[in-house]
Tab-separated table of C-alpha atoms and ligand atoms in Angstrom:
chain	number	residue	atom	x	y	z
D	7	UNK	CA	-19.624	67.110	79.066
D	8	UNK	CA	-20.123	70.862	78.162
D	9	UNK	CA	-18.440	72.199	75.044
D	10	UNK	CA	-16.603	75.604	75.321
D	11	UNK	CA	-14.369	77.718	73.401
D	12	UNK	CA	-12.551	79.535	76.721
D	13	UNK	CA	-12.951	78.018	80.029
D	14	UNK	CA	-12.199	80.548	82.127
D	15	UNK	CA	-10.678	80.112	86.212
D	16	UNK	CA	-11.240	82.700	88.347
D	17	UNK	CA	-14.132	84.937	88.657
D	18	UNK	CA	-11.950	88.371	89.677
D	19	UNK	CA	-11.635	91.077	87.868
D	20	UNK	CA	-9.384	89.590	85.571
D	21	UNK	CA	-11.482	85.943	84.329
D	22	UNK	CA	-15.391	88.520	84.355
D	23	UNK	CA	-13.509	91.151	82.144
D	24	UNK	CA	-12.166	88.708	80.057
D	25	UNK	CA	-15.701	86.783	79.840
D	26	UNK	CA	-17.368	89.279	78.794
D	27	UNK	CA	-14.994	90.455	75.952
D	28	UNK	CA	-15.370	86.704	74.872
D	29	UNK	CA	-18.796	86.441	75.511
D	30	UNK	CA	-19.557	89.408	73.808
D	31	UNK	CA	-18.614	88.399	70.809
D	32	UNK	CA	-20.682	85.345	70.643
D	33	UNK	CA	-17.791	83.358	72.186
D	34	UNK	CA	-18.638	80.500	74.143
D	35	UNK	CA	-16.938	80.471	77.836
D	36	UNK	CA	-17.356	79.029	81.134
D	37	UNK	CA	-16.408	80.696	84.229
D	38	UNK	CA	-15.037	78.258	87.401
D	39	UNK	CA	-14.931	80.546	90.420
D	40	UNK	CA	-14.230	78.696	93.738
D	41	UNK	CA	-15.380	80.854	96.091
D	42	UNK	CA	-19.279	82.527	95.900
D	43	UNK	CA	-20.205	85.769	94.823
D	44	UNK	CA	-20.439	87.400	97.608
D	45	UNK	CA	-17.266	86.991	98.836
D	46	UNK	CA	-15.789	87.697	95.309
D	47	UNK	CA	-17.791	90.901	96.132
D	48	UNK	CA	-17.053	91.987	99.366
D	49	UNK	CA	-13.139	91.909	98.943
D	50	UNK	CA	-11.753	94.594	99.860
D	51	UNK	CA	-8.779	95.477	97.322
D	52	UNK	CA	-8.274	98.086	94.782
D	53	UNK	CA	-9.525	101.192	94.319
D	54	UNK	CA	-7.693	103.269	91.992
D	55	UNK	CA	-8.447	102.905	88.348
D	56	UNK	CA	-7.274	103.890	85.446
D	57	UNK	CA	-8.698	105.067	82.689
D	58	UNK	CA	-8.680	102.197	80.234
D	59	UNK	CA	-10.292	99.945	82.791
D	60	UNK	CA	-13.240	102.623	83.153
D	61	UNK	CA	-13.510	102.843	79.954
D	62	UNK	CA	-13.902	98.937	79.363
D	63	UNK	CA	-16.545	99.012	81.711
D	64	UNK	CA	-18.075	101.149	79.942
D	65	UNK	CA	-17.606	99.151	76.272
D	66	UNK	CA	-18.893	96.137	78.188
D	67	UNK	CA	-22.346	98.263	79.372
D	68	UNK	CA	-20.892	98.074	82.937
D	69	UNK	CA	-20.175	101.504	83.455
D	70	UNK	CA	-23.019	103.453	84.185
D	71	UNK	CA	-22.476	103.116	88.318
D	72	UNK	CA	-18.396	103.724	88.123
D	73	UNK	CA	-19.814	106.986	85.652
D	74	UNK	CA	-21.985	108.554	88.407
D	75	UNK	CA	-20.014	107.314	91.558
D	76	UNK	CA	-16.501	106.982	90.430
D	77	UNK	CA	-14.691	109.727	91.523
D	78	UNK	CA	-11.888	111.335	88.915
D	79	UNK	CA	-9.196	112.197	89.820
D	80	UNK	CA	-6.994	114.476	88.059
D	81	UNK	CA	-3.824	114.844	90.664
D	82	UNK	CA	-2.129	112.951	93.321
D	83	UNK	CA	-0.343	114.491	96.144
D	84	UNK	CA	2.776	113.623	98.276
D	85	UNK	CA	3.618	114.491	101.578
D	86	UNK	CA	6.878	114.656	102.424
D	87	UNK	CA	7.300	114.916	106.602
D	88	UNK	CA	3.667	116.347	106.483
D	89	UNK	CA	4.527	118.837	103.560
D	90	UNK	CA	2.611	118.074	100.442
D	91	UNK	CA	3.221	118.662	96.729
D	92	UNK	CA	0.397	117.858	94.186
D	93	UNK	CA	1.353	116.223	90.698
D	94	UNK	CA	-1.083	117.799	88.189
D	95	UNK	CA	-1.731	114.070	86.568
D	96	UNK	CA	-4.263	115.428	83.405
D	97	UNK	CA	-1.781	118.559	83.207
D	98	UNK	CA	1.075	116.243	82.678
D	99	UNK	CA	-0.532	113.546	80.111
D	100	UNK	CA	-3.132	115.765	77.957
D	101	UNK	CA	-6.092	115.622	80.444
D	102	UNK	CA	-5.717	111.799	81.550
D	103	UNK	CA	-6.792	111.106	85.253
D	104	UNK	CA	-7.563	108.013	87.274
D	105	UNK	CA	-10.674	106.763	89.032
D	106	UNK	CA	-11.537	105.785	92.288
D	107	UNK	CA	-14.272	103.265	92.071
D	108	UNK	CA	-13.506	100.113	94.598
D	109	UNK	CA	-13.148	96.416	93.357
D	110	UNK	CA	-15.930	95.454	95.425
D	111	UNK	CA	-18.241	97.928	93.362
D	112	UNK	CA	-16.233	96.907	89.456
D	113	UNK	CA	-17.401	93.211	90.839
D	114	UNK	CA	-20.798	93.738	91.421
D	115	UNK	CA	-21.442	95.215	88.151
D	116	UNK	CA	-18.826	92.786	86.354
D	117	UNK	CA	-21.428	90.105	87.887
D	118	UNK	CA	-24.922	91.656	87.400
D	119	UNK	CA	-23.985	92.426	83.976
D	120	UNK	CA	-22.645	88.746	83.459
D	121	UNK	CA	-26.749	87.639	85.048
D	122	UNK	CA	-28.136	90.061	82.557
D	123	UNK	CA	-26.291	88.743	79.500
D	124	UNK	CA	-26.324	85.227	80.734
D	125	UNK	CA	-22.719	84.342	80.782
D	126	UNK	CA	-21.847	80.995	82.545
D	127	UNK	CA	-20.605	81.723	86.018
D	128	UNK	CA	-20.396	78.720	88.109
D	129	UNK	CA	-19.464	79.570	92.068
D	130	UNK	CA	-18.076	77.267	94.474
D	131	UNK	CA	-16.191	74.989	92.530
D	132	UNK	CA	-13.435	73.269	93.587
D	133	UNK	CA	-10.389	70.703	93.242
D	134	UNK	CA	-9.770	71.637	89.588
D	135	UNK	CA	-7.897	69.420	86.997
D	136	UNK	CA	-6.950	69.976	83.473
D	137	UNK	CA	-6.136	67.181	80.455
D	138	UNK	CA	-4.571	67.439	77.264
D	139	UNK	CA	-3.048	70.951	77.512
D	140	UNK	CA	-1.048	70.231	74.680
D	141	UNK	CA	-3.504	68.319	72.097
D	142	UNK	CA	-6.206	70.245	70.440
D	143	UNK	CA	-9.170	69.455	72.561
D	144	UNK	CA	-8.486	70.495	76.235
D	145	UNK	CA	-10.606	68.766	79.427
D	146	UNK	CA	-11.482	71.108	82.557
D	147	UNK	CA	-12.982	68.731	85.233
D	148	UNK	CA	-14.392	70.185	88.791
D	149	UNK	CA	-16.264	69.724	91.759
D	150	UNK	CA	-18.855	70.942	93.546
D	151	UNK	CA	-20.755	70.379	96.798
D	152	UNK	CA	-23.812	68.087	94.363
D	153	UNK	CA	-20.884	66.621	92.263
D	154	UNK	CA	-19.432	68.261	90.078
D	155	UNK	CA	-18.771	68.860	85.937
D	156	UNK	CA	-16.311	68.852	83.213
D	157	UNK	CA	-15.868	70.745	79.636
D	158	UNK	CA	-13.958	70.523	76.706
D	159	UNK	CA	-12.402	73.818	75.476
D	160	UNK	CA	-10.059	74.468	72.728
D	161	UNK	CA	-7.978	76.946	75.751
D	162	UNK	CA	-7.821	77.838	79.444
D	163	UNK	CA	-7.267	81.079	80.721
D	164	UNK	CA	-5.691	80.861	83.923
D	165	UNK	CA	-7.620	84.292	86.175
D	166	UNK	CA	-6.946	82.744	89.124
D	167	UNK	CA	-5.020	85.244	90.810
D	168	UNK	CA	-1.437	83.877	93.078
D	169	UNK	CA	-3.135	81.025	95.132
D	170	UNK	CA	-4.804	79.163	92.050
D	171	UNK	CA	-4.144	76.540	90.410
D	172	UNK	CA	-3.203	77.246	86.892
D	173	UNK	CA	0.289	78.622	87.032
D	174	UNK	CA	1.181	75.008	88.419
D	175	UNK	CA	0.381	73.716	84.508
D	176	UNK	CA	3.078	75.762	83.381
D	177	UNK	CA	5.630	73.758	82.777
D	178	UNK	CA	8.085	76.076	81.054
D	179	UNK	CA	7.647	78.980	83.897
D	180	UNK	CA	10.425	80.784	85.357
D	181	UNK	CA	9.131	83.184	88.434
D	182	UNK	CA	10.569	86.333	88.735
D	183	UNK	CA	10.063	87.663	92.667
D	184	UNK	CA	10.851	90.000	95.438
D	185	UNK	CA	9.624	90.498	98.986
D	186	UNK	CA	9.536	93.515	100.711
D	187	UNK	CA	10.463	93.415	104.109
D	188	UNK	CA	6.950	95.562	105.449
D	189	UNK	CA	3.019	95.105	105.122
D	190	UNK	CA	0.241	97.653	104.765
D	191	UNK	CA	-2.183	97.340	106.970
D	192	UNK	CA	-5.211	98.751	105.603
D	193	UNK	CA	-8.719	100.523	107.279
D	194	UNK	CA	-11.965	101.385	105.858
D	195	UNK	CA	-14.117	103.352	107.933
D	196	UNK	CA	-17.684	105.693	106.840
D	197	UNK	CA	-16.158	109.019	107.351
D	198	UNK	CA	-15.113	111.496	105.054
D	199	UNK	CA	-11.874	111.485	103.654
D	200	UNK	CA	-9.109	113.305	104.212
D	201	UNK	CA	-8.291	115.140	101.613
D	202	UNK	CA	-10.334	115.307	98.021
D	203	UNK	CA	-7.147	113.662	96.765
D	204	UNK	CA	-4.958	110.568	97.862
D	205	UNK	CA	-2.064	111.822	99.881
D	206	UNK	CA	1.105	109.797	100.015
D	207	UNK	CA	3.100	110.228	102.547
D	208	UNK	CA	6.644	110.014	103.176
D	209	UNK	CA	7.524	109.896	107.353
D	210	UNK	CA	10.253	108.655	109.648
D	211	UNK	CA	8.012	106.281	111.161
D	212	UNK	CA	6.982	104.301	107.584
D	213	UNK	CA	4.655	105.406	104.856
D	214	UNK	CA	1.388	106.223	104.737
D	215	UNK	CA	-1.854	106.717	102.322
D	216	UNK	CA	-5.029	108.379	102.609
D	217	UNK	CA	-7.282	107.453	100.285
D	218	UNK	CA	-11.132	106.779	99.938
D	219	UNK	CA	-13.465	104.880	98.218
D	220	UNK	CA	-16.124	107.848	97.959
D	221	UNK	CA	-16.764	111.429	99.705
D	222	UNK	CA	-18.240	109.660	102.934
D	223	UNK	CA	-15.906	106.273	103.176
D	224	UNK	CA	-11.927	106.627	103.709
D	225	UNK	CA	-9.683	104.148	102.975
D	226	UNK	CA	-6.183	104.228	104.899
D	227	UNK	CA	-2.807	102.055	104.994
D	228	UNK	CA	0.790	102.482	107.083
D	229	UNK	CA	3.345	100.451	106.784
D	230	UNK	CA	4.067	97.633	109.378
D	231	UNK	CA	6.674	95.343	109.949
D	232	UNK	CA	6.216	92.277	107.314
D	233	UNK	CA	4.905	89.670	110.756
D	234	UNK	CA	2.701	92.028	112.842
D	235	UNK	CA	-0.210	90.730	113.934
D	236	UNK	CA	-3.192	92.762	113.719
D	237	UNK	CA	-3.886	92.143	117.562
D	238	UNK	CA	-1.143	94.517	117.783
D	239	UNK	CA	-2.892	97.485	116.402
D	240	UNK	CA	-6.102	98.148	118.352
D	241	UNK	CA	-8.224	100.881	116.299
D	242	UNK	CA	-7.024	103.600	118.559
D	243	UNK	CA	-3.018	103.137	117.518
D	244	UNK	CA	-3.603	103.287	113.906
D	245	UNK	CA	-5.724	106.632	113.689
D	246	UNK	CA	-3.209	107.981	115.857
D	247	UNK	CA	-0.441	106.229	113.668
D	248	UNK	CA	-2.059	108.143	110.589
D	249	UNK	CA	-2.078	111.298	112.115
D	250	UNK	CA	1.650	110.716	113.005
D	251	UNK	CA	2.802	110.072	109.709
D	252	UNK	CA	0.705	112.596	108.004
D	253	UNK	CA	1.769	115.100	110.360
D	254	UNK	CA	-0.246	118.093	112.287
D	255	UNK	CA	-1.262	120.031	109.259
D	256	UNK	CA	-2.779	117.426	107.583
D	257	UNK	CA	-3.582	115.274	109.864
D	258	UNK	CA	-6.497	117.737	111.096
D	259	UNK	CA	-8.268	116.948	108.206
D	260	UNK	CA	-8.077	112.772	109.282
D	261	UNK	CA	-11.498	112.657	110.420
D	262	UNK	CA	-11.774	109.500	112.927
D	263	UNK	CA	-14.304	106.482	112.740
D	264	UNK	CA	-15.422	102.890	113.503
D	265	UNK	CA	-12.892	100.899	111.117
D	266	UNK	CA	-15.902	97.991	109.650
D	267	UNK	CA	-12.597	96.479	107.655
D	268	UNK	CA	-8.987	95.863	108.918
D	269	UNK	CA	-6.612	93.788	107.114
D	270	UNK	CA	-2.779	93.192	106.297
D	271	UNK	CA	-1.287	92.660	102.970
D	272	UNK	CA	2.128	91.835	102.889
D	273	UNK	CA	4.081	93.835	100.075
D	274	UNK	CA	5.793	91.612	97.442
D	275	UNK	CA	6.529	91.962	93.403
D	276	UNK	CA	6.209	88.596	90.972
D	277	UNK	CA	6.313	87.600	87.572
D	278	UNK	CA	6.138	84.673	85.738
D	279	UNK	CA	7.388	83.899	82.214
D	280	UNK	CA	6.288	83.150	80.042
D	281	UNK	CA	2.928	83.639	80.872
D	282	UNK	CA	1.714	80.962	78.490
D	283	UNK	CA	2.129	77.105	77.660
D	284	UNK	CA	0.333	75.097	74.892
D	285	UNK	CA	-3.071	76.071	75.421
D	286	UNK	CA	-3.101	77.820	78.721
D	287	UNK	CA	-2.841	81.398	79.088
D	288	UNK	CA	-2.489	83.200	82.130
D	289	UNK	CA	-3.918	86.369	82.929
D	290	UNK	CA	-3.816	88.687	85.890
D	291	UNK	CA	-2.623	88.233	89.918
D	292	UNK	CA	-2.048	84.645	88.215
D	293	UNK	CA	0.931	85.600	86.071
D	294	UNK	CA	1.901	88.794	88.399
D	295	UNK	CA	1.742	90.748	91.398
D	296	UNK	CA	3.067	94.215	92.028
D	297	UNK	CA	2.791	95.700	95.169
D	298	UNK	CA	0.047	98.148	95.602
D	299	UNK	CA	1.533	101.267	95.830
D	300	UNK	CA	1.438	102.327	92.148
D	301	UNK	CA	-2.245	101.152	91.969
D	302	UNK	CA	-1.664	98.696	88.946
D	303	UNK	CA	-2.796	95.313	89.792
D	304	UNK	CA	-6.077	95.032	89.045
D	305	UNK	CA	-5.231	97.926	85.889
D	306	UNK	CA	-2.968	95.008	84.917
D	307	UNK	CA	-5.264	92.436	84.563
D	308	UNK	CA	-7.169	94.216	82.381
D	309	UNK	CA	-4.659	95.332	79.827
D	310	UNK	CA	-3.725	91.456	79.834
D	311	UNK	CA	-7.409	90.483	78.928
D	312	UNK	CA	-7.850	93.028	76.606
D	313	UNK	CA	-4.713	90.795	74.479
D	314	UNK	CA	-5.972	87.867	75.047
D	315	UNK	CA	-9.464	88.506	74.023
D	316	UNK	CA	-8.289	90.073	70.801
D	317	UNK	CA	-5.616	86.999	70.471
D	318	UNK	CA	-8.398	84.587	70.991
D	319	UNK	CA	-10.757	86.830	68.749
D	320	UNK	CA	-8.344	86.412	65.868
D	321	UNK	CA	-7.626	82.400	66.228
D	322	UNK	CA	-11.825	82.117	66.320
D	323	UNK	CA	-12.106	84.291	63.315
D	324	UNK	CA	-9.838	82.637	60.857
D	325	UNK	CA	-7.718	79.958	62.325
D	326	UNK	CA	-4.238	82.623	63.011
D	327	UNK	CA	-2.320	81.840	66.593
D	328	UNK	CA	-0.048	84.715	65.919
D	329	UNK	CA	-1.385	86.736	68.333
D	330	UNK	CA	-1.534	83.530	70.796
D	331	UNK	CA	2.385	83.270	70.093
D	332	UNK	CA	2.809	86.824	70.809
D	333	UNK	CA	0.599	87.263	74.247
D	334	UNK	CA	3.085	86.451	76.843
D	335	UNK	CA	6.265	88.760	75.373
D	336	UNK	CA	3.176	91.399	74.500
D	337	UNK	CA	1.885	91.277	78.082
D	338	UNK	CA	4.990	91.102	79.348
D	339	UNK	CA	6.098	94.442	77.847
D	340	UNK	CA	3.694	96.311	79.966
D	341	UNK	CA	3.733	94.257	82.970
D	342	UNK	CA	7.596	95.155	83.838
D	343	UNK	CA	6.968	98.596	83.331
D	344	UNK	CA	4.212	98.383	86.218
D	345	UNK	CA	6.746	96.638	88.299
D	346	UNK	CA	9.392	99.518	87.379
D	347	UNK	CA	7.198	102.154	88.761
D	348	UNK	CA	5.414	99.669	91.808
D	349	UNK	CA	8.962	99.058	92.932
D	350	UNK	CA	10.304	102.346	92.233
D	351	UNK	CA	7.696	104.167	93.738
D	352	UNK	CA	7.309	101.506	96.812
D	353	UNK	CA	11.322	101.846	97.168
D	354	UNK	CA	11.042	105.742	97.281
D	355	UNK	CA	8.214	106.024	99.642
D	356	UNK	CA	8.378	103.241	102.555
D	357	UNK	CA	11.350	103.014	105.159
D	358	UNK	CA	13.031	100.101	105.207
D	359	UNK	CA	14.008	98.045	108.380
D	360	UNK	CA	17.792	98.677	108.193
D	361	UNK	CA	17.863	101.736	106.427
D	362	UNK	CA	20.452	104.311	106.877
D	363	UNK	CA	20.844	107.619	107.210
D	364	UNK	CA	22.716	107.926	103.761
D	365	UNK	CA	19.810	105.609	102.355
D	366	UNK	CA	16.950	108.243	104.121
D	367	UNK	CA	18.612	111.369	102.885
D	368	UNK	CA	18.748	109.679	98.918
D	369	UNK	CA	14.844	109.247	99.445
D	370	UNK	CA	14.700	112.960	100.315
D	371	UNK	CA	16.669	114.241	97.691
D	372	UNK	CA	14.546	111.915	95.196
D	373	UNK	CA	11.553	112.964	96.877
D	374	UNK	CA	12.552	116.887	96.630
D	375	UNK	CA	13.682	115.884	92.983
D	376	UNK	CA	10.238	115.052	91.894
D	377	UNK	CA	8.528	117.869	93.789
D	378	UNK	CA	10.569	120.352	91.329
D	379	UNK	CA	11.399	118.765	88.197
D	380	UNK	CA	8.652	119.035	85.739
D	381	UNK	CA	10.212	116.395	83.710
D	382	UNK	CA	9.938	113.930	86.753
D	383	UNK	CA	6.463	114.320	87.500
D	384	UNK	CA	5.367	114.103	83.902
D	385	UNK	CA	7.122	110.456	83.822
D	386	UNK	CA	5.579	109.864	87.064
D	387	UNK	CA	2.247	110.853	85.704
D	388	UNK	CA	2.412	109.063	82.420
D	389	UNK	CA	2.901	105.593	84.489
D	390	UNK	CA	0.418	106.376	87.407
D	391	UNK	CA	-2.386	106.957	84.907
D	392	UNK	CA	-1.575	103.716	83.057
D	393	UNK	CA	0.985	103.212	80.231
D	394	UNK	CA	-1.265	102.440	76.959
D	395	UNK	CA	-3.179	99.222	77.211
D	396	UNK	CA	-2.053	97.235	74.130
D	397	UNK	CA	1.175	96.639	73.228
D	398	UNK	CA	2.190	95.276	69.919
D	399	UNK	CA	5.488	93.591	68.858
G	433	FAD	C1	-4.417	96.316	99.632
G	433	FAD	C2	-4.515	96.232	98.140
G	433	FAD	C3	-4.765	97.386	97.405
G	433	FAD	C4	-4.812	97.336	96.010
G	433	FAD	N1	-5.048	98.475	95.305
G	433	FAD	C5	-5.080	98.443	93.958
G	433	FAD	C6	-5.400	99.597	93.180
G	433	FAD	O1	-5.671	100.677	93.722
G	433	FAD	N2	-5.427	99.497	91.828
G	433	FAD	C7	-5.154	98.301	91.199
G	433	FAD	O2	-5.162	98.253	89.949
G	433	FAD	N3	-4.909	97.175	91.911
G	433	FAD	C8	-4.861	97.193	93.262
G	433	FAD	N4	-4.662	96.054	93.964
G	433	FAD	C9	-4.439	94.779	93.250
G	433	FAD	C10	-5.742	94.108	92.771
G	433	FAD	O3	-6.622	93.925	93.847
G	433	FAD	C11	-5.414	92.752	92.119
G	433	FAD	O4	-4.332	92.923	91.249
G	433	FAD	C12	-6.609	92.197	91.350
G	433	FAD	O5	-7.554	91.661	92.251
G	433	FAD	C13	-6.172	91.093	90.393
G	433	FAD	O6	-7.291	90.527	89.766
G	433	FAD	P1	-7.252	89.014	89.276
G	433	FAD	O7	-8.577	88.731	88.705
G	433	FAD	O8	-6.051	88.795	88.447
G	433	FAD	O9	-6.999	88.143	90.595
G	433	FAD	P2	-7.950	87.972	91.855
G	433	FAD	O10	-8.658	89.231	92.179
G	433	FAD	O11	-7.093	87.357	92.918
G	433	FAD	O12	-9.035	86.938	91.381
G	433	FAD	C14	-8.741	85.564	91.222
G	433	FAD	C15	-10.009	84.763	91.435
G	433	FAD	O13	-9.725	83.371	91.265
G	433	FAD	C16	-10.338	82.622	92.291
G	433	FAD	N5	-9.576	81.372	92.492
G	433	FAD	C17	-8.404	81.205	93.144
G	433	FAD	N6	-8.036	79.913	93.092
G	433	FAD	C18	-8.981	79.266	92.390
G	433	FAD	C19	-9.161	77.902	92.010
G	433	FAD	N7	-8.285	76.959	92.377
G	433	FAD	N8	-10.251	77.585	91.285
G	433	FAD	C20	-11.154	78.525	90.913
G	433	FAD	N9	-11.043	79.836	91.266
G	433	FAD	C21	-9.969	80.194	91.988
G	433	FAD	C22	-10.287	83.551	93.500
G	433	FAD	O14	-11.268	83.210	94.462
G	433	FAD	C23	-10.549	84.911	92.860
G	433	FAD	O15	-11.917	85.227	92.818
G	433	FAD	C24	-4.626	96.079	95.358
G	433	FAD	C25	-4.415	94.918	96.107
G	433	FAD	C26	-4.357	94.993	97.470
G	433	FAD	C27	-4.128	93.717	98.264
């Protein structure tokens, strides 16, 4: 049996950031991943950042690609029936800005950096169980296609994002959720983007972003009905879907391209509390999910990590679970103030199935609101580039 201080599940963003904080500081951990690294890798997911996540990368020595080919952004626009308004983001909060830099890229150098530094990643593992949660000595058995392994670790962090396993060990949890009745379907296509900025936009027909994961590959959504099937949107009907929404004036800038990556994500927000029994601590799409409008999930995970390293950090260092005690109402702070502005900003932006014409004209006035208050925009600034990272008591 293998003797670790963290064993960590998940190899997303959420269990490699944390690793390395641990491992860094001459922690001992052990990464259980189930699927292999290149699928971790390829994944298409987030792609906004903000800036405390590109700066851990940089802490970690991971940085050095998302500092030449992360592009910063300093303002976000909205597009309101194909009229846009820009929200000056590092006007409103003292120079801040966000990042695009795609999951798929923080991945690959969350993993080469965890080959160059030796950290203990093991891929493909499966049909994980865990003993003695609540004694001081906690077993982590698994399989693997040749048999299989087990460790002994004083905690678990549970990284394994809303399928995995480790929320199940809760046994105290109460889960917090809503479903939204829509999906976004989402493109990715090797032609330039639309506009140097993400454009939201606002449209009769549903919602729609433009967005891109560098100057030569766009990344686009609209919003479908929750059950479409993606057989019924041939390549065709979503460029000219985009267009639609984004109306004629910006839509000349959309330009077209073979989509390589199609996909539906259905839209829902979840929270679990508390996001910690005995010795398992949960971290990430594991303890939460907001929808991706606001751009916070992965942003999330990271401010959890960077808690539960430093709770972890302290316990190693001289023996204090204060900071243990206080992770899940700590964490939790910040987490419902992502869902506030995921679900706030999701509500304001998408049409809903039954919506009125009372309930459209609110969005427009809300809309119109935030194009000409500066007060609005700087709260909507101050939460799109990330709230600060730690919160204490
Ligand atoms: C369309 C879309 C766009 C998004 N855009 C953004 C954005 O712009 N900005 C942003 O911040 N976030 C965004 N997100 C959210 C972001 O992708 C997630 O919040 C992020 O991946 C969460 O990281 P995680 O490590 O907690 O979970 P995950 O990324 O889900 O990682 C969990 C890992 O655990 C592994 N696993 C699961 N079960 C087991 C098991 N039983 N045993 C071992 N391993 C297991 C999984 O294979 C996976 O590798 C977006 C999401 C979507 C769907």
């Amino acid at each position: 049996m293998n003797i670790a201080d963290v064993a960590i599940i998940g190899a997303g963003p959420a269990g490699m950031f944390l690793a390395h904080l641990l491992h860094q500081q001459g922690y001992c951990v052990v990464v259980l991943e189930h699927r292999s690294r290149p699928y971790v890798e390829a994944r298409v997911r987030a792609g906004v950042l903000e800036q405390g996540t590109v700066d851990l990368l940089h802490q970690l020595g991971a940085g050095s690609r998302a500092g030449r080919d992360g592009l910063r952004h300093e303002g976000v626009n909205i597009a309101v029936d194909g009229k846009a308004f820009r929200i000056d983001l590092a006007e409103l909060t003292s120079g801040r800005a966000v990042t695009v830099y795609g999951q798929q890229a923080v991945m690959h150098d969350l993993f080469e950096l965890a080959e160059r530094e030796r950290v203990n990643v093991l891929f493909e593992v499966d049909n994980i169980k865990i003993d003695g949660i609540d004694g001081e000595a906690v077993q982590i058995r698994w399989q693997t296609e040749d048999g299989g392994g087990s460790a002994q670790c004083k905690f678990i962090a549970g990284c394994d994002g809303t399928h995995g396993v480790s929320h199940r060990y809760l046994a105290n949890a109460r889960r917090f959720e809503h479903r939204y009745p829509f999906a976004w379907l989402g493109i990715l296509a090797d032609v330039p983007p639309a506009h140097e900025e993400l454009i939201y936009g606002w449209h009769a027909d549903g919602f729609t972003l433009a967005s891109m994961r560098s100057p030569s590959r766009s990344r686009y959504y609209v919003q479908v009905d929750a059950d479409t099937p993606l057989a019924a949107w041939p390549e065709a009907r979503i460029w000219d879907e985009i267009c639609n929404r984004l109306g004629p004036r910006l839509s000349v800038n959309v330009t077209r391209g073979n989509a390589f990556e199609t996909s539906i994500a259905p839209l829902r927000s979840l929270v679990t509390e508390p996001m910690s029994y005995k010795r398992l601590f949960l971290a990430g799409d594991a303890a939460h999910i907001v929808p991706p409008t606001g751009a916070k999930g992965l942003n999330l995970a990271v401010s959890d990590v960077i808690m539960l390293a430093q709770a972890f950090s302290e316990f190693f260092r001289n023996g204090s679970e204060q900071g243990l005690r206080s992770y899940s109402s700590r964490a939790l702070q910040r987490v419902w103030q992502a869902q506030r502005f995921s679900w706030w900003f999701t509500r304001l932006t998408h049409r809903m199935p039954d919506q009125s014409a009372y309930a459209r004209r609110l969005q427009a006035a809300e809309l119109e609101q935030l194009r000409t208050s500066a007060a609005q925009q700087r709260v909507f600034a101050e939460n799109y580039v990330g709230l600060p990272m730690q919160v204490y008591p």
